Tab-separated table of C-alpha atoms in Angstrom:
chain	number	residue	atom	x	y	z
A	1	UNK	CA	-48.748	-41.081	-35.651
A	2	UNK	CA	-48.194	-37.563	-36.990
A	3	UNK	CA	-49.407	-35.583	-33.740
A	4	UNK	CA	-45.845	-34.915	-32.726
A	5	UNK	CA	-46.472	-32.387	-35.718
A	6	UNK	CA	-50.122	-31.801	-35.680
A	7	UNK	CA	-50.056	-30.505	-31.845
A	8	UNK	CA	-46.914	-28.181	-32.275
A	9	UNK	CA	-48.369	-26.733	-35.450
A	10	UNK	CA	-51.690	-26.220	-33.355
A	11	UNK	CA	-50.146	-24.524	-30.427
A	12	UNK	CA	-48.640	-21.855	-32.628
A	13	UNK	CA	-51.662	-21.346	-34.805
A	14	UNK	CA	-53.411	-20.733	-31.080
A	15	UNK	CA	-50.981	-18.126	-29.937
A	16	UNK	CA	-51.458	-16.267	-33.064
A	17	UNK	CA	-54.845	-16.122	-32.717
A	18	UNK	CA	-55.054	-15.261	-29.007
A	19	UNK	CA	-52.928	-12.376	-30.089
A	20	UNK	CA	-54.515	-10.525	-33.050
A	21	UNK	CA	-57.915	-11.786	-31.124
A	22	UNK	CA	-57.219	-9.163	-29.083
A	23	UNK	CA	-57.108	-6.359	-31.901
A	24	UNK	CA	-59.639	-7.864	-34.259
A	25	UNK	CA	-61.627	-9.958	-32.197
A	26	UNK	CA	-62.003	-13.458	-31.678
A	27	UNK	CA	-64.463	-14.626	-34.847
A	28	UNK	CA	-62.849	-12.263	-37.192
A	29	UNK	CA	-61.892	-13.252	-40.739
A	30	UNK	CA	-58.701	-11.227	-40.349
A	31	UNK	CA	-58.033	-12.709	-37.190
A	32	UNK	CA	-57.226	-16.271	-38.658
A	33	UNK	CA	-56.212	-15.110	-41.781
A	34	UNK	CA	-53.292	-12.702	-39.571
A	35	UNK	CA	-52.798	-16.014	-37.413
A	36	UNK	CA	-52.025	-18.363	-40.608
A	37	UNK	CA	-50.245	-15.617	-41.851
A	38	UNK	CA	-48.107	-15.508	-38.827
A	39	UNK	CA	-47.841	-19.362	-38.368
A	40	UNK	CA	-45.793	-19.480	-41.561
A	41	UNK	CA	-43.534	-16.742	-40.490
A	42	UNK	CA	-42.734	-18.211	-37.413
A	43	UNK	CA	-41.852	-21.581	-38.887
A	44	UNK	CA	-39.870	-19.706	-41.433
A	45	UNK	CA	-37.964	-18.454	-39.261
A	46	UNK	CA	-36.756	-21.390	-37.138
A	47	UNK	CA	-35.944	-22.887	-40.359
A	48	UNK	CA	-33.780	-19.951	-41.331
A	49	UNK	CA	-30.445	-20.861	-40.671
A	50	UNK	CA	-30.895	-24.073	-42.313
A	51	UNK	CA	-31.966	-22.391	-45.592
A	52	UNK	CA	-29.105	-20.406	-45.589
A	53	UNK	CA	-26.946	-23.331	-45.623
A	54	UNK	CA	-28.620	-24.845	-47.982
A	55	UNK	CA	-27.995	-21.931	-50.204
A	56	UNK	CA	-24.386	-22.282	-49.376
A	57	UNK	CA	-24.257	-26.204	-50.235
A	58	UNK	CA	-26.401	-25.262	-53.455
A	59	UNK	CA	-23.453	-22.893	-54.426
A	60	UNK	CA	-20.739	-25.112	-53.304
A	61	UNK	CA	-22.104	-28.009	-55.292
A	62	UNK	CA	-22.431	-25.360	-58.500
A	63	UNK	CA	-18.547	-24.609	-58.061
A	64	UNK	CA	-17.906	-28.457	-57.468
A	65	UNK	CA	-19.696	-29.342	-60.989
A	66	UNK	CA	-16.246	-29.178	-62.893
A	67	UNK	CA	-14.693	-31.592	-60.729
A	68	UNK	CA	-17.329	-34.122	-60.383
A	69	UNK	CA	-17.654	-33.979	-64.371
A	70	UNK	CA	-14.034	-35.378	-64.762
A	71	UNK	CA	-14.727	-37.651	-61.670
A	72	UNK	CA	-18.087	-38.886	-63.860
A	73	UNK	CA	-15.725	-39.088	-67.100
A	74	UNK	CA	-12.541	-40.293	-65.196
A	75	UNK	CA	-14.433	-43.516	-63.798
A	76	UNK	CA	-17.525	-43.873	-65.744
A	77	UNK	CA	-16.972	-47.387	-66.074
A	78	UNK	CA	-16.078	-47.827	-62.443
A	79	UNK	CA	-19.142	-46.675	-60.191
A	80	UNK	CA	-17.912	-47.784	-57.085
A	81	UNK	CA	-14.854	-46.151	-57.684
A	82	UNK	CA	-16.694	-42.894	-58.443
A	83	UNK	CA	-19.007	-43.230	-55.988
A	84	UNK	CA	-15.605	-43.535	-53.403
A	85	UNK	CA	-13.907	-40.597	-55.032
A	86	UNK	CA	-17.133	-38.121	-54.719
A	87	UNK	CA	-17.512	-38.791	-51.498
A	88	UNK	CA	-13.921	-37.787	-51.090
A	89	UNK	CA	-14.496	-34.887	-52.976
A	90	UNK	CA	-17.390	-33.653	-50.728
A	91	UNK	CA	-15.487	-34.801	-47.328
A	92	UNK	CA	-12.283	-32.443	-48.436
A	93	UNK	CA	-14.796	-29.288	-49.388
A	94	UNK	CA	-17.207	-30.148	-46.547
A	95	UNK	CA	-19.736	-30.630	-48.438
A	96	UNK	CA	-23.073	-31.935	-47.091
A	97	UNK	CA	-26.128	-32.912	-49.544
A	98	UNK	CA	-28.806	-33.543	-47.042
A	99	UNK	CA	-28.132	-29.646	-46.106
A	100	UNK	CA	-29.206	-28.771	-50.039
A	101	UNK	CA	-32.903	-30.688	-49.391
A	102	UNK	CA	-32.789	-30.403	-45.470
A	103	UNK	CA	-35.571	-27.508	-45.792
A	104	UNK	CA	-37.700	-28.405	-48.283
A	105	UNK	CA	-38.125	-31.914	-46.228
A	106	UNK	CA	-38.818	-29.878	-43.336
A	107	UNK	CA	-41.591	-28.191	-44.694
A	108	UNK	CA	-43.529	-30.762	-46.085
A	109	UNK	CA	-44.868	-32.468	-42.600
A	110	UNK	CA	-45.225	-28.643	-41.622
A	111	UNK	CA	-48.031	-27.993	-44.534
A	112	UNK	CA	-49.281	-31.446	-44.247
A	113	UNK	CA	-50.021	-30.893	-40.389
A	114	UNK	CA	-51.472	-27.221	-41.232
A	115	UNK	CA	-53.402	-29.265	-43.779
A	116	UNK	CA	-54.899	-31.081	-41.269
A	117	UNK	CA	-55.195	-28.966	-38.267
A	118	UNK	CA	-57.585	-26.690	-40.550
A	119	UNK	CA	-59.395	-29.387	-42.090
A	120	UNK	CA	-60.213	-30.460	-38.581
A	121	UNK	CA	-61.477	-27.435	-37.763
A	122	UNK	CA	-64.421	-28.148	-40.067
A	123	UNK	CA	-67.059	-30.308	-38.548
A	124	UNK	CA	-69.047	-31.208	-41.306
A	125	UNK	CA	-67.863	-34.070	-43.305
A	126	UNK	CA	-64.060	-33.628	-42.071
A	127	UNK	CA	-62.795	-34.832	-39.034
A	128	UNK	CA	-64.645	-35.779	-36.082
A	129	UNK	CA	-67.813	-35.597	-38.738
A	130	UNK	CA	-67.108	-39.110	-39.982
A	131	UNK	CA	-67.990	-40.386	-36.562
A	132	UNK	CA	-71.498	-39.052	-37.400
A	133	UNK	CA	-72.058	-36.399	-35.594
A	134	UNK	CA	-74.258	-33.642	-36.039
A	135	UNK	CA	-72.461	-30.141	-37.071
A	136	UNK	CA	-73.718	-28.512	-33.460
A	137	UNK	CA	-71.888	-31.878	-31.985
A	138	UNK	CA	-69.372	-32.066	-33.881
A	139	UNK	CA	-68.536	-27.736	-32.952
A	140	UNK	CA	-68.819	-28.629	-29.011
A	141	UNK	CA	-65.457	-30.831	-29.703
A	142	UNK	CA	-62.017	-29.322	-29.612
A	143	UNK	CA	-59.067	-28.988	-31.877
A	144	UNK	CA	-55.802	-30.182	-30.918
A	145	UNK	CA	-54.938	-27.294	-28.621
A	146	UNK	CA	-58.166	-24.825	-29.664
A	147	UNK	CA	-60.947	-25.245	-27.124
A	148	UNK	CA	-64.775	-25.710	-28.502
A	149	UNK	CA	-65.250	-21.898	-28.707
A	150	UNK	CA	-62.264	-21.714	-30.571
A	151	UNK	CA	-63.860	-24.436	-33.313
A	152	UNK	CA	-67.098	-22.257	-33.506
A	153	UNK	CA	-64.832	-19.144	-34.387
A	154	UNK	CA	-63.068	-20.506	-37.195
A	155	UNK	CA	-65.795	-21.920	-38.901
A	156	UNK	CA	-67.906	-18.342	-38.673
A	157	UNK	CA	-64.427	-16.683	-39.465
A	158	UNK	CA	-65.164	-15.336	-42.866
A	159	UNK	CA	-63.399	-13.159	-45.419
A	160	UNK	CA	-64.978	-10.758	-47.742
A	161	UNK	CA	-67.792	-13.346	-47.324
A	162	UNK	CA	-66.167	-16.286	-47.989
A	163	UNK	CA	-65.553	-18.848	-45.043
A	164	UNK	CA	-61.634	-19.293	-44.183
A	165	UNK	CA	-62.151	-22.907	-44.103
A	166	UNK	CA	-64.270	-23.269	-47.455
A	167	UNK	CA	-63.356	-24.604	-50.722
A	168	UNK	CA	-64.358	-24.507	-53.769
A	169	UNK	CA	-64.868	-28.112	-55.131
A	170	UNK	CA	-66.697	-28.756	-51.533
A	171	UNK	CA	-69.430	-30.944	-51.124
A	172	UNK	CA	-73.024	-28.772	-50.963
A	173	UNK	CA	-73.759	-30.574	-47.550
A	174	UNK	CA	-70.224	-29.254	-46.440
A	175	UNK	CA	-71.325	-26.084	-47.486
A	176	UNK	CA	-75.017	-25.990	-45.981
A	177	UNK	CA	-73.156	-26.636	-43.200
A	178	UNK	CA	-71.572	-23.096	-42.689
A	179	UNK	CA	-75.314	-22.102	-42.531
A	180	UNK	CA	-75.542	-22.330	-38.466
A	181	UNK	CA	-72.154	-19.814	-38.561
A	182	UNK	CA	-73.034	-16.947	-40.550
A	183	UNK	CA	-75.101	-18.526	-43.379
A	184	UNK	CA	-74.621	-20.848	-46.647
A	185	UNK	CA	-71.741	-19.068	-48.635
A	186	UNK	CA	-72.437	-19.752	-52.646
A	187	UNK	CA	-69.478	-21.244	-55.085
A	188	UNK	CA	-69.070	-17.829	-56.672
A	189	UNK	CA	-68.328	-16.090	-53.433
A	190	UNK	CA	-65.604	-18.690	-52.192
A	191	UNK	CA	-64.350	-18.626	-56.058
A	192	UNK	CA	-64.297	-14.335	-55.869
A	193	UNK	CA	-61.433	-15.218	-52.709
A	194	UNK	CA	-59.958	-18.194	-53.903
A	195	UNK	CA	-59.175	-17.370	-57.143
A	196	UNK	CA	-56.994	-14.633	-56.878
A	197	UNK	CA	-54.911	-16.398	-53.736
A	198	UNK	CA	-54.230	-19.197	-56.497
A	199	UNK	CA	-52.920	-16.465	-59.146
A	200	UNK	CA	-50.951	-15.110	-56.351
A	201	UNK	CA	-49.123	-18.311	-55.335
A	202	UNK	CA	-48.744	-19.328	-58.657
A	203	UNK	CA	-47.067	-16.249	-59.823
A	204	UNK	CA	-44.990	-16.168	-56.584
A	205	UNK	CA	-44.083	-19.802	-57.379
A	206	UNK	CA	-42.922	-18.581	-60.834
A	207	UNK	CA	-40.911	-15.403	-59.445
A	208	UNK	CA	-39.275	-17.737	-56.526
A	209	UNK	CA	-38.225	-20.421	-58.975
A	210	UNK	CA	-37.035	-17.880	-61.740
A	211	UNK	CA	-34.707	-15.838	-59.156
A	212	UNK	CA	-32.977	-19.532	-58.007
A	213	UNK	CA	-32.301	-20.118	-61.420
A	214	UNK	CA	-30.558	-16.985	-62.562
A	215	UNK	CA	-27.944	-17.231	-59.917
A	216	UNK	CA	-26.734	-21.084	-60.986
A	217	UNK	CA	-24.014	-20.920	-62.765
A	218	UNK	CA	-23.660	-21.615	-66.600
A	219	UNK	CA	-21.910	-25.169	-65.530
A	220	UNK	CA	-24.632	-25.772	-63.160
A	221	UNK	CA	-27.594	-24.700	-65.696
A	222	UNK	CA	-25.986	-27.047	-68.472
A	223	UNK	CA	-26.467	-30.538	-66.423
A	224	UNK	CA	-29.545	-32.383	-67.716
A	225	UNK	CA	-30.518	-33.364	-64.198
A	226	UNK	CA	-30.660	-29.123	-63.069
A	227	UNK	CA	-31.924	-28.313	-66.369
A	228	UNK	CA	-35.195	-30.637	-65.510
A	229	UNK	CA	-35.556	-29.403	-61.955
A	230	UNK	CA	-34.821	-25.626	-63.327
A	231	UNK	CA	-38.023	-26.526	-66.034
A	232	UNK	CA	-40.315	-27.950	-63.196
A	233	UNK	CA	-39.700	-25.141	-60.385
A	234	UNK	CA	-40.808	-22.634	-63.587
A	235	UNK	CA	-43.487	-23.708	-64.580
A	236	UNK	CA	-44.674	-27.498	-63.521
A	237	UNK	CA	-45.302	-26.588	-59.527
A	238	UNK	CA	-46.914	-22.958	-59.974
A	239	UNK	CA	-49.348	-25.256	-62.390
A	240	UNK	CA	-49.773	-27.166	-59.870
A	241	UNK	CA	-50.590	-24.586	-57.319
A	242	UNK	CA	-53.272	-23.359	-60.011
A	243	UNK	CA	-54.818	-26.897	-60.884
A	244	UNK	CA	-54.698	-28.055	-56.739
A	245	UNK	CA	-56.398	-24.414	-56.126
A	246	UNK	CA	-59.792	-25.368	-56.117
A	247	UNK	CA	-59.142	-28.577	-53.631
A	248	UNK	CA	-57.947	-26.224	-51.034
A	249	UNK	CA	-59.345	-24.178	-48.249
A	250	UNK	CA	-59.184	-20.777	-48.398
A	251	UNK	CA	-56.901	-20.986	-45.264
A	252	UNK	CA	-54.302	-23.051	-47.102
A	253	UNK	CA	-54.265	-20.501	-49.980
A	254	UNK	CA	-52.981	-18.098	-47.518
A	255	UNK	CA	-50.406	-20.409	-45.710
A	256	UNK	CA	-49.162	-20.562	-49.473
A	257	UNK	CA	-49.195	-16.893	-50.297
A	258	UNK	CA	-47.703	-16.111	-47.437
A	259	UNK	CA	-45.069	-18.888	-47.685
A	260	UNK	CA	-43.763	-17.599	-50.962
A	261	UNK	CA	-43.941	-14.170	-49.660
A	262	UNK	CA	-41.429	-15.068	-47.016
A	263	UNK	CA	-38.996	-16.968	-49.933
A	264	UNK	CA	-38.784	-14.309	-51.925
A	265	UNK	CA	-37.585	-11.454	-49.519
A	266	UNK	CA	-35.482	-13.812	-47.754
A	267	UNK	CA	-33.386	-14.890	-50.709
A	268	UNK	CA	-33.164	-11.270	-51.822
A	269	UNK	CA	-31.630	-10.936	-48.050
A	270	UNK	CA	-29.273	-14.281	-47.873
A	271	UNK	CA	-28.471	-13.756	-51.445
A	272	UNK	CA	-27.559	-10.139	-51.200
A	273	UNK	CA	-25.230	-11.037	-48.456
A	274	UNK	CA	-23.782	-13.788	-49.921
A	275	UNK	CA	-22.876	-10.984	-52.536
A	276	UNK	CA	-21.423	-8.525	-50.450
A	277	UNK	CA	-19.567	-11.499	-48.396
A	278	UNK	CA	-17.863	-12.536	-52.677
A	279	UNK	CA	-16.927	-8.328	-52.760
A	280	UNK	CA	-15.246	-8.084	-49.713
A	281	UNK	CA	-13.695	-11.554	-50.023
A	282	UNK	CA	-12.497	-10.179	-53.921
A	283	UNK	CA	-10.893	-6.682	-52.316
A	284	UNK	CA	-9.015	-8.489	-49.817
A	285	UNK	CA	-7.400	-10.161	-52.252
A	286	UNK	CA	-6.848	-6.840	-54.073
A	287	UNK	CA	-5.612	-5.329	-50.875
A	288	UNK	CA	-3.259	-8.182	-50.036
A	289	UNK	CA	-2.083	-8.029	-53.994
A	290	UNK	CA	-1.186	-4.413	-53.463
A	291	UNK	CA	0.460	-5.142	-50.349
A	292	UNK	CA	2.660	-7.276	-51.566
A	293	UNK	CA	3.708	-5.870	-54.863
A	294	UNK	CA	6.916	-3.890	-55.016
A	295	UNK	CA	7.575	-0.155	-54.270
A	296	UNK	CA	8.300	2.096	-57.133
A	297	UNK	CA	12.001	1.976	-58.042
A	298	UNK	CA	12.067	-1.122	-55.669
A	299	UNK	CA	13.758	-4.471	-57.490
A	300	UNK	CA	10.762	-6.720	-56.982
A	301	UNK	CA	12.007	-9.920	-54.421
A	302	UNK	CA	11.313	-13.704	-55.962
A	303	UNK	CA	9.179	-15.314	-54.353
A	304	UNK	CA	9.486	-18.283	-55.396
A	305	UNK	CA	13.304	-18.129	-52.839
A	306	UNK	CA	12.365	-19.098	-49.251
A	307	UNK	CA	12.792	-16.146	-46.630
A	308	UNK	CA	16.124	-17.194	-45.631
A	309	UNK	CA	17.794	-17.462	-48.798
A	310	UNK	CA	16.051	-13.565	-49.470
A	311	UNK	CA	17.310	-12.760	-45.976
A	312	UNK	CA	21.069	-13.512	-47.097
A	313	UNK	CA	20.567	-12.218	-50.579
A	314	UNK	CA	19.850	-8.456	-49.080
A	315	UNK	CA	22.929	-9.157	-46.898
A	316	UNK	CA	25.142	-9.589	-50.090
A	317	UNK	CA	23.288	-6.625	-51.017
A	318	UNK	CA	24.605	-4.251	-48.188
A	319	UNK	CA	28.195	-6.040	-48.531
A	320	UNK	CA	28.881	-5.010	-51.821
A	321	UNK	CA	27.280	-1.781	-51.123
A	322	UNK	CA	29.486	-0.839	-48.095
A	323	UNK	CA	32.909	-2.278	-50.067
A	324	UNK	CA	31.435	-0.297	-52.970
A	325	UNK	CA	31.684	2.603	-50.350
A	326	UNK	CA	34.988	1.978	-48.908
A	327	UNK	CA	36.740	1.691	-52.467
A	328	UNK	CA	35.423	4.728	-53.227
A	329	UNK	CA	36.886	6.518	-50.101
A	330	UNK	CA	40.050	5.678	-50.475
A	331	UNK	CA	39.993	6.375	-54.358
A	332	UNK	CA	38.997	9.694	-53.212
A	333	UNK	CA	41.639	10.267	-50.505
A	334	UNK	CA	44.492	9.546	-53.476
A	335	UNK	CA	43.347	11.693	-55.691
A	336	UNK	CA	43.292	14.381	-52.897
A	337	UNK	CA	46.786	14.250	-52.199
A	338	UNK	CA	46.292	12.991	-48.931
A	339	UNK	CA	44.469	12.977	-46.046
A	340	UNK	CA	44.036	15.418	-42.865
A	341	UNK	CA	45.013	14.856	-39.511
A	342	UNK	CA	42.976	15.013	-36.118
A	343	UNK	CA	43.850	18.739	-35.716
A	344	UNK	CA	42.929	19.926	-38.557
A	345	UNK	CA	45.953	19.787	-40.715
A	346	UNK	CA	46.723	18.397	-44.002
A	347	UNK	CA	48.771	14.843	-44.060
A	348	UNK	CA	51.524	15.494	-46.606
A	349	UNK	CA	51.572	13.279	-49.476
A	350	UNK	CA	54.025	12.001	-51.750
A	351	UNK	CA	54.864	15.469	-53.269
A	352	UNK	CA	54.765	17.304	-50.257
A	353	UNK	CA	57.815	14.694	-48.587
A	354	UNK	CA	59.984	14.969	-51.666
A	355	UNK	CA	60.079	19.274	-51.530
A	356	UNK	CA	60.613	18.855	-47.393
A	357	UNK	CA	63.971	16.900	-49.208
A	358	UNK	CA	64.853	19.271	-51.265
A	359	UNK	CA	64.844	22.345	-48.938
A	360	UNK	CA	67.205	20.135	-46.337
C-alpha cells in the first residue's frame, strides 16, 4: 500500500550510497551514515518552497489574529455565520491553511518509509525474517531497490562499533544476529552511539521549536490554542525524541539529527529574508513619504482635492500672480511720469504737455 513511498525513498537512499561508496567504500559505517545524511537533505530540499510558504501563511495568520478575534466575538453565537465570514476573510488575504501544515504532513510518510526501508534492511527478526528464514537467507534477499550485496553491507556497516541498524531495546537474538557481519555488538556499545544522537535531536528539537516561537507575535503567543502548541514543540516532542530513543536504530537517530540540522539553518535563511524583504518594504515607504512631502518654502498641496481641482487651483495661482504683475507695471509707469517711446525717447506726461502750452 505504502510502496509508492517506500521505493522512492529507497532509490535515493541507493544513489547516496553508490556515491560516497566510492570515497569510503561500500560496507563503511560512514558510508550509510553520509547516505542517510544525504537522503534527508535531498527531501528537504524538494520540500523547500513549500516550507517557505508555510512560513508566510504562519505569519499571515499571526497578522490576521486581530480580525478573526472580533469575527470570534462578533458572531460567537452564530458559527455558521463565522465560519462564512472567516472563510471570507482568508479568500480576500489569500490565505491558505493547508499551506501552514502542508510540510509537516509531507514528512511524516517520508520518516515512516525511511522507518521501514532500514528496518528491512535487517534480516533477523524484521522483515523478510518473519517468513522464517535463516539470517544467511534472509541477507541473499534484496531491499526495495538495494541488491543482496547491498543488504550484507548495511548490516556489517558499523559506527564506532556500533551497527547502523542496531538498537538499543533489541531483542538478544536480533543482536546475535549481527555476529555473521562483524560480530555480536554489546548494549553498552550501541548505547555509547545512541545516546548522544538522542541528546542531539532532543536539544535540536528544543532550539527549532524555541526560534518558531520568538518570532510569533504577542497576539499570536496570547491564543490558548498557540500557547499549547508553543508548550508541546518546547518541551513535549524533544521528550519524546529522548523517551522513543532507545526504540530506534541508530540509522533513524541520524535521519533525525540531520533533519533538525537542516530546520534550523534554513529558518535562519527564510527568516532572515523575510526580514530584509519587511526593511526594504519599510524604506520604500520612507522613500515614497519623502517624495511626496513638500519642498522647503513650498505651500504643501491637499491631498485630499482630486488632481483636477489642484490643476485649476495653481492656475488661479499664476492669474493672480500675472494681474498682480501687470498692476504693478502700470503703477510704476505713473509714478514715472510716463513712459518711453520705441526710439528711445521719453513720452511726455501730463506736466510735460501743459509747459509745451505755455511756451506757445
Amino acid at each position: 500500500m505504502l510502496d509508492i513511498i517506500y521505493w522512492p525513498v529507497s532509490a535515493i537512499l541507493w544513489f547516496w550510497h553508490k556515491a560516497f561508496g566510492f570515497v569510503f567504500g561500500a560496507d563503511s559505517g560512514l558510508t550509510w551514515a553520509l547516505a542517510i545524511v544525504f537522503l534527508v537533505f535531498t527531501l528537504r530540499l524538494v520540500l523547500y518552497k513549500p516550507f517557505v510558504k508555510q512560513v508566510r501563511t504562519t505569519k499571515q495568520m499571526q497578522e490576521l489574529q486581530p480580525q478573526i478575534k472580533e469575527l470570534q466575538k462578533k458572531y460567537k453565537n452564530d458559527r455558521e455565520t463565522m465560519a462564512r465570514e472567516m472563510q471570507k476573510l482568508q479568500k480576500e488575504h489569500g490565505f491558505n491553511p493547508l499551506m501552514g501544515c502542508l510540510p509537516v504532513l509531507v514528512q511524516v510518510p517520508v520518516f515512516l518509509g525511511l522507518f521501514h526501508v532500514l528496518r528491512s534492511f535487517n534480516r533477523t527478526g524484521h522483515g523478510f525474517g518473519q517468513l522464517g528464514l535463516t539470517p544467511e537467507q534472509n541477507a541473499s534477499l534484496g531491499n526495495y531497490i538495494f541488491s543482496a550485496t547491498d543488504v550484507q553491507s548495511f548490516l556489517s556497516a558499523r559506527i564506532f562499533g556500533a551497527p547502523i541498524a542496531a538498537f538499543i531495546t533489541a531483542p538478544q537474538n536480533e543482536l546475535e544476529g549481527f555476529a555473521d557481519w562483524g560480530g555480536t555488538p554489546t548494549r553498552l556499545s550501541i548505547a555509547l552511539v545512541a545516546i548522544p544522537l538522542m541528546v542531539i535531536a532532543g536539544v535540536a528539537t528544543h532550539f527549532n521549536a524555541r526560534a518558531s516561537v520568538q518570532r510569533q507575535t504577542p497576539e499570536a503567543a496570547a491564543n490558548p490554542q498557540a500557547a499549547i502548541m508553543n508548550k508541546l514543540s518546547l518541551w513535549v516532542f524533544p521528550l519524546g525524541v529522548m523517551v522513543g530513543g532507545p526504540f530506534l536504530m541508530i540509522g533513524i537517530l541520524l535521519y533525525w539529527v540531520a533533519n533538525n540540522i537542516w530546520t534550523y539553518g534554513q529558518q535562519h535563511l527564510v527568516f532572515g529574508r523575510m526580514e530584509k524583504e519587511e526593511e526594504a518594504k519599510k524604506a520604500k515607504k520612507l522613500e515614497q513619504r519623502a517624495q511626496n512631502a513638500p519642498k522647503p518654502g513650498a505651500k504643501p498641496v491637499d491631498v485630499r482635492k482630486r488632481p483636477q481641482d489642484a490643476a485649476a487651483a495653481d492656475a488661479d495661482t499664476q492669474t493672480s500672480n500675472g494681474t498682480a504683475a501687470t498692476n504693478g507695471t502700470k503703477q510704476t509707469a505713473k509714478q514715472g511720469g510716463g513712459q518711453r517711446r520705441p526710439g528711445g525717447q521719453k513720452r511726455p506726461g501730463n506736466r510735460g504737455r501743459a509747459n509745451q502750452k505755455r511756451k506757445r
